[in-house]
C-alpha cells in the first residue's frame, strides 16, 4: 500500500519535466502548489523547529532558495517545482535524451 502511495505522489510531484505527463512540471508548472505557498510553509516549519530547539540548516538554505525564486519573473506564481529550473535544472532533458537515443540507433 505504501509503495502505491509513493508512486502516485512521485507522478504528480516530480520536478523534472517529461517524466510524468500530468505532473505540473510537464505542463509549464501552471497548475499546482505556487512557489509563494511553499516559501510560506517552509518558513512555518522552520519557525516550529526553532520553537522546539531544533536546528535545521538545510531548511534555512531551502527557504532562501524559495524566497529568491519566488521573486523572479520566470518563477513567480508557478508551481513550486519550478525551483528545478531556478537551480539550473535542464528542463529539456527528455527531448535531448530522445535525440541522443535516436542518433545512437542511426549510427
CSV table of C-alpha atoms in Angstrom, one decimal:
chain,number,residue,atom,x,y,z
A,1,UNK,CA,0.0,0.0,0.0
A,2,UNK,CA,2.7,2.5,0.9
A,3,UNK,CA,4.6,1.9,-2.4
A,4,UNK,CA,1.4,2.7,-4.3
A,5,UNK,CA,1.0,6.0,-2.4
A,6,UNK,CA,4.7,6.9,-3.1
A,7,UNK,CA,4.4,6.1,-6.8
A,8,UNK,CA,1.2,8.3,-7.0
A,9,UNK,CA,3.0,11.1,-5.2
A,10,UNK,CA,6.0,10.9,-7.5
A,11,UNK,CA,3.8,11.0,-10.6
A,12,UNK,CA,2.2,14.3,-9.5
A,13,UNK,CA,5.2,15.9,-7.8
A,14,UNK,CA,8.2,15.1,-10.0
A,15,UNK,CA,10.1,18.4,-10.6
A,16,UNK,CA,11.6,17.1,-13.9
A,17,UNK,CA,9.5,17.9,-17.0
A,18,UNK,CA,8.6,14.9,-19.2
A,19,UNK,CA,8.8,12.2,-16.6
A,20,UNK,CA,5.1,12.2,-16.0
A,21,UNK,CA,2.8,13.9,-18.5
A,22,UNK,CA,0.2,15.0,-15.9
A,23,UNK,CA,2.7,16.5,-13.4
A,24,UNK,CA,2.8,20.3,-13.1
A,25,UNK,CA,6.4,20.3,-14.2
A,26,UNK,CA,5.4,18.7,-17.6
A,27,UNK,CA,2.8,21.5,-18.1
A,28,UNK,CA,4.9,24.6,-17.6
A,29,UNK,CA,4.3,24.5,-13.9
A,30,UNK,CA,1.0,26.3,-14.5
A,31,UNK,CA,-1.1,24.2,-12.1
A,32,UNK,CA,-0.1,23.1,-8.7
A,33,UNK,CA,1.2,24.5,-5.4
A,34,UNK,CA,2.5,28.0,-6.0
A,35,UNK,CA,6.1,28.7,-5.1
A,36,UNK,CA,4.9,31.5,-2.7
A,37,UNK,CA,2.9,29.0,-0.7
A,38,UNK,CA,5.9,26.6,-0.5
A,39,UNK,CA,8.0,29.5,0.8
A,40,UNK,CA,5.4,30.2,3.5
A,41,UNK,CA,5.2,26.6,4.5
A,42,UNK,CA,8.9,26.1,4.8
A,43,UNK,CA,9.0,29.3,6.9
A,44,UNK,CA,6.3,28.0,9.2
A,45,UNK,CA,8.2,24.6,9.6
A,46,UNK,CA,11.4,26.4,10.4
A,47,UNK,CA,9.7,28.6,13.0
A,48,UNK,CA,8.2,25.5,14.6
A,49,UNK,CA,11.6,23.8,14.6
A,50,UNK,CA,13.2,26.8,16.3
A,51,UNK,CA,10.4,26.8,19.0
A,52,UNK,CA,11.3,23.3,20.0
A,53,UNK,CA,15.1,24.0,19.9
A,54,UNK,CA,15.9,22.2,16.7
A,55,UNK,CA,18.5,23.4,14.3
A,56,UNK,CA,17.6,22.9,10.6
A,57,UNK,CA,20.5,24.0,8.4
A,58,UNK,CA,19.2,22.6,5.1
A,59,UNK,CA,15.7,24.1,5.8
A,60,UNK,CA,17.2,27.6,6.0
A,61,UNK,CA,19.0,27.1,2.7
A,62,UNK,CA,15.9,25.8,1.1
A,63,UNK,CA,13.9,28.8,2.4
A,64,UNK,CA,16.4,31.2,0.9
A,65,UNK,CA,16.2,29.4,-2.4
A,66,UNK,CA,12.4,29.6,-2.5
A,67,UNK,CA,12.5,33.3,-1.4
A,68,UNK,CA,14.8,34.2,-4.3
A,69,UNK,CA,13.0,32.0,-6.8
A,70,UNK,CA,9.5,33.3,-5.8
A,71,UNK,CA,10.7,36.9,-6.6
A,72,UNK,CA,11.9,36.1,-10.1
A,73,UNK,CA,9.6,36.7,-13.0
A,74,UNK,CA,10.4,33.3,-14.5
A,75,UNK,CA,9.2,31.5,-11.3
A,76,UNK,CA,6.6,33.8,-9.7
A,77,UNK,CA,3.1,32.3,-9.4
A,78,UNK,CA,4.2,28.9,-10.8
A,79,UNK,CA,4.2,25.5,-9.2
A,80,UNK,CA,6.9,25.2,-6.5
A,81,UNK,CA,8.6,22.6,-8.7
A,82,UNK,CA,9.8,25.5,-10.8
A,83,UNK,CA,12.8,25.6,-8.3
A,84,UNK,CA,14.3,22.8,-10.5
A,85,UNK,CA,14.6,25.4,-13.3
A,86,UNK,CA,15.7,28.1,-10.9
A,87,UNK,CA,18.6,25.9,-9.7
A,88,UNK,CA,19.7,25.3,-13.3
A,89,UNK,CA,17.9,22.0,-13.9
A,90,UNK,CA,17.7,21.1,-17.6
A,91,UNK,CA,14.0,21.3,-18.4
A,92,UNK,CA,14.7,20.0,-21.9
A,93,UNK,CA,16.5,16.8,-20.7
A,94,UNK,CA,13.8,14.5,-22.0
A,95,UNK,CA,13.8,15.8,-25.6
A,96,UNK,CA,17.6,15.8,-25.6
A,97,UNK,CA,17.7,12.2,-24.3
A,98,UNK,CA,15.4,11.1,-27.1
A,99,UNK,CA,17.5,12.8,-29.6
A,100,UNK,CA,20.7,11.1,-28.3
A,101,UNK,CA,19.0,7.7,-28.4
A,102,UNK,CA,17.8,8.3,-32.0
A,103,UNK,CA,21.3,9.3,-33.0
A,104,UNK,CA,22.7,6.1,-31.4
A,105,UNK,CA,20.2,4.0,-33.3
A,106,UNK,CA,21.1,5.6,-36.6
A,107,UNK,CA,24.9,5.1,-36.3
